Amino acid sequence: MRDPELGRFWTWREESDFLVAQARLLKAQGRPAEGLANLEMVMARSRANGSGYHLLAAEILATVAAWNDGRHAQALEYFQFAIARARSHEVTQLFEDEGLEFSTVVRAIVRRFGLKVFSADAVDFIGRIIGQGEKSVFGKPADNGRRIKGPLAGGKSLLSQREQQVLLCLHEGKSNKEIARALGLSEPTVKFHLKNVFSKLGVSRRAMALAVSAKLNLR
């Protein structure tokens, strides 16, 4: 693309920056499919030119654009590529800069596909980027004297503090009635939190929840 003010053609990096910015605008205008077409061009050029920065930036934005366009499986794929690429270099800022909308889409991906589609290290990384990007995306922690430790502790967790407490009780072998007594909740409230835990883990039974959460180090 030729820039008349500069009197020369843009470099591929300059054109990639333009395409990403235009994709962001198209997404904001409710035209995610057009923005996604831009981002796919950026990703193809970045792979050819070896630009990890532009590739990662495009994958992150494509996650949101694809989700908004109803391409949920494709959004998951872009997100998995992005976190795999970023984890190797501990790059978090590009995710954090996307703010609330990106955090909302990540939560939607987790609800749709469950945490079981990610590795334990990926879950830890997701928890950190969401925590930094939205500062307690999943609400205020509910203490009740049961402190949760590990990679998903505190405000950066993909599970709320209460959901972590309920999950910990599950691993202790407690029944719903015993969980309610331990946390000072009613049994219907315990069932509500269990339903959310199962949804986020992508499981339907207690035994599966225990197995998946153990695999992901969520105990």
XYZ file of N, CA and C in Angstrom:
657
model
N 0.843 -1.188 0.000
C 0.000 0.000 0.000
C 0.888 1.251 0.000
N 0.608 2.168 -0.937
C 1.445 3.363 -1.053
C 0.904 4.487 -0.177
N 1.788 5.145 0.563
C 1.422 6.289 1.394
C 1.834 7.558 0.659
N 0.868 8.378 0.170
C 1.222 9.582 -0.601
C 1.985 10.613 0.216
N 1.748 10.642 1.544
C 2.457 11.616 2.385
C 3.923 11.248 2.542
N 4.188 9.941 2.648
C 5.578 9.490 2.790
C 6.270 9.349 1.438
N 5.472 9.262 0.382
C 6.050 9.090 -0.951
C 6.680 7.731 -1.158
N 6.189 6.736 -0.440
C 6.722 5.373 -0.586
C 5.639 4.386 -0.179
N 5.922 3.096 -0.458
C 5.005 2.050 -0.035
C 5.252 1.720 1.436
N 4.208 1.349 2.118
C 4.349 0.923 3.501
C 5.169 -0.362 3.569
N 5.897 -0.521 4.664
C 6.525 -1.810 4.933
C 5.423 -2.791 5.340
N 5.727 -4.082 5.338
C 4.711 -5.058 5.727
C 4.330 -4.891 7.193
N 5.253 -4.411 8.024
C 4.939 -4.155 9.429
C 3.953 -3.001 9.562
N 4.189 -1.930 8.805
C 3.271 -0.789 8.837
C 1.891 -1.184 8.334
N 1.861 -1.980 7.291
C 0.574 -2.414 6.763
C -0.129 -3.361 7.746
N 0.631 -4.180 8.431
C 0.048 -5.072 9.435
C -0.551 -4.273 10.580
N 0.169 -3.232 11.015
C -0.355 -2.362 12.071
C -1.675 -1.725 11.630
N -1.726 -1.303 10.368
C -2.939 -0.692 9.837
C -4.090 -1.697 9.814
N -3.816 -2.928 9.353
C -4.858 -3.945 9.252
C -5.401 -4.334 10.630
N -4.520 -4.403 11.629
C -4.964 -4.712 12.990
C -5.842 -3.577 13.525
N -5.408 -2.328 13.314
C -6.192 -1.184 13.778
C -7.554 -1.142 13.085
N -7.558 -1.424 11.780
C -8.817 -1.430 11.031
C -9.726 -2.561 11.514
N -9.146 -3.707 11.817
C -9.926 -4.839 12.333
C -10.570 -4.486 13.669
N -9.836 -3.768 14.494
C -10.374 -3.343 15.791
C -11.572 -2.409 15.584
N -11.457 -1.491 14.617
C -12.545 -0.564 14.310
C -13.760 -1.306 13.761
N -13.527 -2.247 12.844
C -14.623 -3.026 12.264
C -15.355 -3.833 13.338
N -14.596 -4.377 14.271
C -15.199 -5.133 15.378
C -16.088 -4.217 16.211
N -15.595 -3.017 16.497
C -16.368 -2.056 17.286
C -17.632 -1.611 16.555
N -17.593 -1.635 15.224
C -18.745 -1.250 14.412
C -19.720 -2.397 14.181
N -19.446 -3.534 14.827
C -20.334 -4.682 14.662
C -20.127 -5.441 13.377
N -18.912 -5.381 12.827
C -18.587 -6.074 11.573
C -17.387 -7.003 11.804
N -17.529 -7.950 12.750
C -16.387 -8.798 13.117
C -15.865 -9.673 11.987
N -16.745 -10.114 11.089
C -16.297 -10.988 9.995
C -15.317 -10.268 9.082
N -15.579 -8.987 8.803
C -14.659 -8.204 7.969
C -13.340 -7.979 8.696
N -13.425 -7.712 9.993
C -12.209 -7.543 10.777
C -11.397 -8.814 10.827
N -12.079 -9.947 10.917
C -11.388 -11.232 10.974
C -10.631 -11.514 9.681
N -11.195 -11.082 8.555
C -10.502 -11.256 7.271
C -9.176 -10.500 7.280
N -9.185 -9.275 7.825
C -7.946 -8.507 7.976
C -6.936 -9.253 8.831
N -7.412 -9.761 9.949
C -6.517 -10.408 10.903
C -5.922 -11.689 10.332
N -6.689 -12.406 9.543
C -6.154 -13.614 8.918
C -5.046 -13.275 7.921
N -5.153 -12.128 7.246
C -4.069 -11.673 6.368
C -2.825 -11.358 7.179
N -3.023 -10.684 8.315
C -1.885 -10.346 9.181
C -1.215 -11.614 9.687
N -2.001 -12.590 10.096
C -1.433 -13.838 10.613
C -0.626 -14.564 9.532
N -1.160 -14.609 8.320
C -0.439 -15.286 7.222
C 0.886 -14.582 6.933
N 0.869 -13.247 6.872
C 2.101 -12.497 6.592
C 3.091 -12.621 7.747
N 2.586 -12.621 8.966
C 3.461 -12.708 10.132
C 4.177 -14.053 10.181
N 3.451 -15.119 9.828
C 4.107 -16.435 9.787
C 5.195 -16.455 8.726
N 4.906 -15.835 7.580
C 5.877 -15.820 6.482
C 7.097 -14.978 6.819
N 6.888 -13.895 7.567
C 7.973 -12.963 7.882
C 8.588 -13.183 9.265
N 8.033 -14.117 10.015
C 8.605 -14.429 11.321
C 8.352 -13.379 12.382
N 7.232 -12.660 12.280
C 6.920 -11.635 13.276
C 6.015 -12.211 14.355
N 6.599 -12.609 15.458
C 5.817 -13.161 16.553
C 4.892 -12.139 17.175
N 5.339 -10.875 17.220
C 4.518 -9.822 17.834
C 3.214 -9.638 17.072
N 3.299 -9.438 15.759
C 2.095 -9.209 14.969
C 1.203 -10.452 14.943
N 1.809 -11.617 14.923
C 1.036 -12.851 14.915
C 0.236 -12.977 16.211
N 0.887 -12.726 17.338
C 0.204 -12.827 18.626
C -0.893 -11.770 18.755
N -0.579 -10.535 18.362
C -1.579 -9.462 18.443
C -2.811 -9.803 17.609
N -2.588 -10.356 16.425
C -3.706 -10.718 15.545
C -4.502 -11.889 16.113
N -3.825 -12.879 16.696
C -4.528 -14.028 17.271
C -5.407 -13.623 18.450
N -4.890 -12.712 19.269
C -5.664 -12.251 20.432
C -6.934 -11.533 19.978
N -6.782 -10.602 19.045
C -7.932 -9.856 18.548
C -8.880 -10.772 17.764
N -8.327 -11.746 17.039
C -9.149 -12.694 16.279
C -9.990 -13.566 17.202
N -9.498 -13.821 18.407
C -10.283 -14.576 19.384
C -11.613 -13.889 19.641
N -11.551 -12.576 19.859
C -12.766 -11.800 20.139
C -13.627 -11.667 18.886
N -12.996 -11.363 17.745
C -13.751 -11.175 16.504
C -14.484 -12.453 16.105
N -13.802 -13.589 16.204
C -14.429 -14.858 15.838
C -15.588 -15.187 16.774
N -15.387 -14.939 18.067
C -16.464 -15.204 19.030
C -17.674 -14.320 18.734
N -17.425 -13.038 18.497
C -18.516 -12.109 18.206
C -19.245 -12.459 16.913
N -18.536 -13.133 16.004
C -19.142 -13.536 14.724
C -19.830 -14.892 14.821
N -19.842 -15.472 16.027
C -20.504 -16.760 16.214
C -19.649 -17.958 15.862
N -18.358 -17.750 15.571
C -17.457 -18.859 15.234
C -16.738 -19.312 16.507
N -17.463 -19.974 17.363
C -16.947 -20.256 18.700
C -15.777 -21.225 18.704
N -15.847 -22.278 17.905
C -14.734 -23.231 17.849
C -13.477 -22.567 17.296
N -13.648 -21.672 16.337
C -12.513 -20.962 15.763
C -11.920 -19.991 16.780
N -12.778 -19.362 17.580
C -12.293 -18.466 18.634
C -11.445 -19.229 19.639
N -11.903 -20.427 20.012
C -11.118 -21.272 20.921
C -9.765 -21.596 20.311
N -9.753 -21.918 19.036
C -8.496 -22.273 18.362
C -7.521 -21.094 18.365
N -8.008 -19.902 18.012
C -7.144 -18.717 18.037
C -6.597 -18.487 19.446
N -7.457 -18.634 20.443
C -7.056 -18.390 21.827
C -6.002 -19.398 22.271
N -6.184 -20.659 21.913
C -5.204 -21.679 22.286
C -3.856 -21.408 21.624
N -3.873 -20.997 20.355
C -2.628 -20.639 19.673
C -1.957 -19.462 20.383
N -2.761 -18.468 20.740
C -2.215 -17.254 21.350
C -1.569 -17.541 22.701
N -2.256 -18.313 23.557
C -1.674 -18.549 24.881
C -0.466 -19.477 24.790
N -0.460 -20.400 23.841
C 0.716 -21.264 23.666
C 1.918 -20.436 23.236
N 1.682 -19.485 22.342
C 2.764 -18.629 21.850
C 3.265 -17.701 22.958
N 2.334 -17.130 23.707
C 2.697 -16.145 24.730
C 3.357 -16.782 25.946
N 2.912 -17.989 26.306
C 3.445 -18.639 27.506
C 4.946 -18.880 27.405
N 5.428 -19.201 26.223
C 6.846 -19.535 26.076
C 7.748 -18.339 26.359
N 7.183 -17.131 26.232
C 7.964 -15.917 26.495
C 7.385 -15.098 27.645
N 6.380 -15.644 28.338
C 5.721 -14.960 29.445
C 5.222 -13.565 29.027
N 4.632 -13.495 27.849
C 4.071 -12.232 27.354
C 2.627 -12.133 27.817
N 2.322 -11.132 28.635
C 0.957 -10.959 29.133
C 0.337 -9.612 28.750
N 1.171 -8.625 28.452
C 0.658 -7.266 28.268
C -0.348 -7.155 27.127
N -0.113 -7.846 26.022
C -1.028 -7.756 24.886
C -2.427 -8.257 25.252
N -2.492 -9.265 26.098
C -3.786 -9.761 26.562
C -4.436 -8.738 27.496
N -3.632 -8.238 28.430
C -4.157 -7.312 29.426
C -4.704 -6.039 28.791
N -4.063 -5.590 27.705
C -4.476 -4.354 27.044
C -5.869 -4.455 26.430
N -6.351 -5.678 26.188
C -7.684 -5.844 25.584
C -8.809 -5.612 26.582
N -8.502 -5.645 27.886
C -9.454 -5.239 28.905
C -10.702 -6.090 29.037
N -11.813 -5.420 29.352
C -13.054 -6.090 29.743
C -13.628 -6.976 28.650
N -13.648 -6.505 27.407
C -14.267 -7.296 26.344
C -13.553 -8.626 26.165
N -12.226 -8.597 26.191
C -11.466 -9.837 26.043
C -11.727 -10.766 27.220
N -11.745 -10.216 28.436
C -12.027 -11.028 29.621
C -13.396 -11.683 29.522
N -14.374 -10.936 29.022
C -15.728 -11.466 28.878
C -15.764 -12.618 27.881
N -15.038 -12.476 26.776
C -14.989 -13.537 25.777
C -14.280 -14.770 26.346
N -13.213 -14.578 27.095
C -12.503 -15.722 27.690
C -13.423 -16.472 28.646
N -14.177 -15.739 29.457
C -15.125 -16.395 30.357
C -16.165 -17.193 29.570
N -16.613 -16.612 28.447
C -17.590 -17.303 27.605
C -16.997 -18.573 27.001
N -15.722 -18.510 26.594
C -15.040 -19.697 26.056
C -14.954 -20.788 27.117
N -14.620 -20.384 28.343
C -14.519 -21.347 29.442
C -15.875 -21.982 29.716
N -16.944 -21.160 29.719
C -18.279 -21.714 29.948
C -18.688 -22.667 28.828
N -18.311 -22.344 27.603
C -18.734 -23.155 26.442
C -17.947 -24.464 26.352
N -16.638 -24.405 26.555
C -15.793 -25.580 26.309
C -15.226 -26.212 27.575
N -15.228 -25.471 28.693
C -14.688 -25.997 29.945
C -13.174 -25.874 30.021
N -12.665 -25.859 31.233
C -11.215 -25.762 31.437
C -10.490 -27.034 31.011
N -11.232 -28.120 30.834
C -10.592 -29.397 30.488
C -9.916 -29.356 29.122
N -10.253 -28.374 28.274
C -9.618 -28.304 26.947
C -8.244 -27.640 27.012
N -7.836 -27.170 28.203
C -6.537 -26.523 28.375
C -5.645 -27.358 29.293
N -4.343 -27.166 29.144
C -3.399 -27.812 30.062
C -3.382 -27.060 31.387
N -2.784 -27.672 32.409
C -2.686 -27.005 33.714
C -1.903 -25.705 33.609
N -0.808 -25.709 32.846
C -0.009 -24.490 32.686
C -0.797 -23.416 31.956
N -1.606 -23.816 30.985
C -2.418 -22.852 30.244
C -3.469 -22.237 31.150
N -4.081 -23.048 32.015
C -5.085 -22.535 32.945
C -4.455 -21.511 33.890
N -3.265 -21.817 34.368
C -2.548 -20.881 35.233
C -2.291 -19.563 34.497
N -1.843 -19.650 33.261
C -1.551 -18.461 32.457
C -2.828 -17.656 32.213
N -3.915 -18.337 31.878
C -5.187 -17.647 31.638
C -5.630 -16.907 32.887
N -5.504 -17.562 34.031
C -5.874 -16.910 35.285
C -5.097 -15.630 35.522
N -3.815 -15.655 35.174
C -2.977 -14.474 35.393
C -3.330 -13.334 34.442
N -3.557 -13.650 33.154
C -3.839 -12.565 32.215
C -5.220 -11.971 32.461
N -6.168 -12.803 32.881
C -7.494 -12.279 33.178
C -7.451 -11.431 34.440
N -6.720 -11.906 35.444
C -6.619 -11.155 36.690
C -5.993 -9.796 36.492
N -4.942 -9.718 35.685
C -4.283 -8.443 35.425
C -5.137 -7.544 34.541
N -5.831 -8.154 33.584
C -6.585 -7.354 32.636
C -7.857 -6.772 33.186
N -8.441 -7.417 34.179
C -9.731 -6.922 34.652
C -9.791 -6.703 36.151
N -8.746 -7.105 36.876
C -8.702 -6.889 38.317
C -9.938 -7.456 39.003
N -9.913 -8.745 39.221
C -11.004 -9.463 39.861
C -12.241 -9.526 38.977
N -12.052 -10.126 37.796
C -13.131 -10.296 36.823
C -14.299 -11.065 37.423
N -13.997 -12.023 38.268
C -15.030 -12.942 38.720
C -15.622 -12.543 40.067
N -15.562 -11.266 40.395
C -16.258 -10.782 41.580
C -15.400 -10.752 42.824
N -15.992 -10.267 43.902
C -15.281 -10.141 45.168
C -15.111 -11.505 45.811
N -13.943 -11.730 46.424
C -13.732 -13.023 47.059
C -14.612 -13.211 48.281
N -15.055 -14.443 48.480
C -15.816 -14.772 49.680
C -14.897 -15.578 50.581
N -14.489 -15.013 51.674
C -13.443 -15.610 52.487
C -13.960 -16.812 53.277
N -14.748 -16.565 54.321
C -15.317 -17.611 55.163
C -14.244 -18.480 55.819
N -13.020 -17.948 55.933
C -11.975 -18.654 56.656
C -11.263 -19.736 55.889
N -11.666 -20.006 54.646
C -11.033 -21.068 53.867
C -10.184 -20.441 52.782
N -8.905 -20.303 53.022
C -7.986 -19.691 52.069
C -7.592 -20.702 51.004
N -7.694 -20.301 49.746
C -7.330 -21.173 48.633
C -5.907 -20.864 48.193
N -5.119 -21.890 48.055
C -3.748 -21.726 47.597
C -3.600 -22.316 46.217
N -2.449 -22.017 45.567
C -2.204 -22.613 44.264
C -2.340 -21.602 43.144
N -2.227 -22.061 41.888
C -2.147 -21.173 40.748
C -3.392 -20.362 40.493
N -4.558 -20.802 41.009
C -5.785 -20.062 40.740
C -6.332 -19.403 41.993
N -5.476 -19.079 42.929
C -5.943 -18.458 44.160
C -6.230 -16.981 43.955
N -7.202 -16.479 44.731
C -7.451 -15.042 44.794
C -8.182 -14.477 43.609
N -8.061 -13.145 43.417
C -8.830 -12.434 42.408
C -8.489 -12.798 40.988
N -7.358 -13.471 40.763
C -6.972 -13.804 39.394
C -7.562 -15.136 38.944
N -8.378 -15.735 39.755
C -8.859 -17.079 39.467
C -9.899 -17.120 38.369
N -9.906 -18.232 37.632
C -10.967 -18.494 36.671
C -12.188 -19.072 37.373
N -12.008 -19.541 38.589
C -13.122 -19.908 39.453
C -13.229 -18.823 40.518
N -14.449 -18.510 40.929
C -14.594 -17.538 42.008
C -14.031 -18.129 43.297
N -13.794 -17.282 44.274
C -13.273 -17.779 45.549
C -14.228 -18.799 46.165
N -15.526 -18.529 46.088
C -16.499 -19.461 46.660
C -16.486 -20.794 45.897
N -16.378 -20.719 44.575
C -16.333 -21.947 43.781
C -15.096 -22.768 44.121
N -13.985 -22.098 44.374
C -12.774 -22.812 44.787
C -12.979 -23.492 46.132
N -13.671 -22.803 47.044
C -13.924 -23.385 48.362
C -14.794 -24.638 48.244
N -15.825 -24.565 47.414
C -16.702 -25.711 47.201
C -15.914 -26.864 46.568
N -15.055 -26.540 45.588
C -14.242 -27.560 44.940
C -13.293 -28.215 45.935
N -12.709 -27.427 46.828
C -11.829 -27.977 47.857
C -12.597 -28.947 48.750
N -13.813 -28.570 49.110
C -14.643 -29.466 49.926
C -14.944 -30.770 49.190
N -15.159 -30.680 47.877
C -15.378 -31.893 47.087
C -14.186 -32.829 47.199
N -12.992 -32.255 47.097
C -11.782 -33.075 47.182
C -11.585 -33.645 48.585
N -12.224 -33.035 49.567
C -12.175 -33.564 50.929
C -13.237 -34.631 51.158
N -14.029 -34.914 50.113
C -15.029 -35.973 50.196
C -16.321 -35.582 50.878
N -16.577 -34.297 51.012
C -17.778 -33.836 51.708
C -19.024 -33.953 50.826
N -20.145 -34.235 51.446
C -21.439 -34.230 50.768
C -21.918 -32.780 50.646
N -23.000 -32.582 49.903
C -23.550 -31.221 49.777
C -23.922 -30.653 51.135
N -24.517 -31.484 51.987
C -24.926 -31.023 53.317
C -23.699 -30.629 54.144
N -22.633 -31.422 54.038
C -21.406 -31.115 54.794
C -20.717 -29.863 54.250
N -20.762 -29.678 52.928
C -20.195 -28.460 52.337
C -20.959 -27.237 52.818
N -22.293 -27.351 52.838
C -23.130 -26.242 53.302
C -22.795 -25.879 54.741
N -22.610 -26.881 55.576
C -22.286 -26.636 56.983
C -20.898 -26.003 57.118
N -19.949 -26.510 56.348
C -18.577 -26.006 56.452
C -18.454 -24.556 55.995
N -19.232 -24.173 54.973
C -19.103 -22.833 54.401
C -20.191 -21.867 54.869
N -21.119 -22.367 55.699
C -22.188 -21.512 56.184
C -23.176 -21.138 55.095
N -23.473 -22.104 54.200
C -24.381 -21.861 53.088
C -25.579 -22.800 53.182
N -26.613 -22.509 52.393
C -27.728 -23.439 52.272
C -27.370 -24.489 51.222
N -28.033 -25.632 51.255
C -27.764 -26.667 50.261
C -28.081 -26.213 48.834
N -29.199 -25.482 48.611
C -29.446 -24.975 47.252
C -28.326 -24.077 46.739
N -27.725 -23.292 47.651
C -26.612 -22.421 47.242
C -25.394 -23.254 46.882
N -25.140 -24.311 47.631
C -24.034 -25.223 47.312
C -24.259 -25.839 45.938
N -25.490 -26.264 45.664
C -25.805 -26.849 44.359
C -25.600 -25.847 43.231
N -25.925 -24.584 43.494
C -25.729 -23.523 42.505
C -24.242 -23.374 42.181
N -23.395 -23.350 43.223
C -21.950 -23.210 42.999
C -21.372 -24.447 42.320
N -21.873 -25.629 42.681
C -21.403 -26.851 42.026
C -21.734 -26.840 40.537
N -22.929 -26.364 40.210
C -23.325 -26.272 38.809
C -22.363 -25.375 38.044
N -21.968 -24.244 38.650
C -21.022 -23.331 38.003
C -19.642 -23.965 37.865
N -19.213 -24.681 38.892
C -17.911 -25.364 38.837
C -17.917 -26.392 37.714
N -18.964 -27.198 37.645
C -19.056 -28.218 36.606
C -19.026 -27.576 35.222
N -19.741 -26.459 35.073
C -19.797 -25.764 33.780
C -18.416 -25.264 33.373
N -17.703 -24.649 34.310
C -16.386 -24.083 33.991
C -15.351 -25.176 33.729
N -15.513 -26.315 34.381
C -14.587 -27.424 34.146
C -14.971 -28.221 32.906
N -16.209 -28.040 32.439
C -16.668 -28.779 31.271
C -17.026 -30.217 31.586
N -17.585 -30.439 32.788
C -17.948 -31.788 33.208
C -19.405 -31.795 33.664
N -19.931 -32.994 33.950
C -21.329 -33.100 34.359
C -21.513 -33.870 35.664
N -20.438 -34.453 36.204
C -20.561 -35.252 37.432
C -19.431 -34.921 38.405
N -19.670 -35.247 39.677
C -18.681 -34.967 40.719
C -17.364 -35.683 40.450
N -17.447 -36.944 40.078
C -16.221 -37.717 39.843
C -15.391 -37.105 38.730
N -16.059 -36.636 37.671
C -15.348 -35.996 36.564
C -14.742 -34.676 37.011
N -15.473 -33.942 37.849
C -14.954 -32.670 38.361
C -13.690 -32.897 39.173
N -13.689 -33.947 39.996
C -12.514 -34.261 40.783
C -11.330 -34.631 39.898
N -11.595 -35.435 38.871
C -10.524 -35.882 37.987
C -9.929 -34.714 37.192
N -10.799 -33.876 36.612
C -10.320 -32.760 35.790
C -9.600 -31.719 36.647
N -10.164 -31.390 37.798
C -9.527 -30.375 38.644
C -8.196 -30.864 39.185
N -8.076 -32.182 39.451
C -6.790 -32.728 39.883
C -5.761 -32.631 38.777
N -6.179 -32.927 37.550
C -5.284 -32.846 36.392
C -4.787 -31.420 36.189
N -5.667 -30.429 36.438
C -5.323 -29.023 36.225
C -4.737 -28.353 37.469
N -4.475 -29.142 38.505
C -3.898 -28.613 39.750
C -4.775 -27.563 40.393
N -6.098 -27.782 40.374
C -7.013 -26.827 40.974
C -7.418 -27.227 42.382
N -6.690 -28.129 42.984
C -7.036 -28.560 44.329
C -6.406 -27.637 45.357
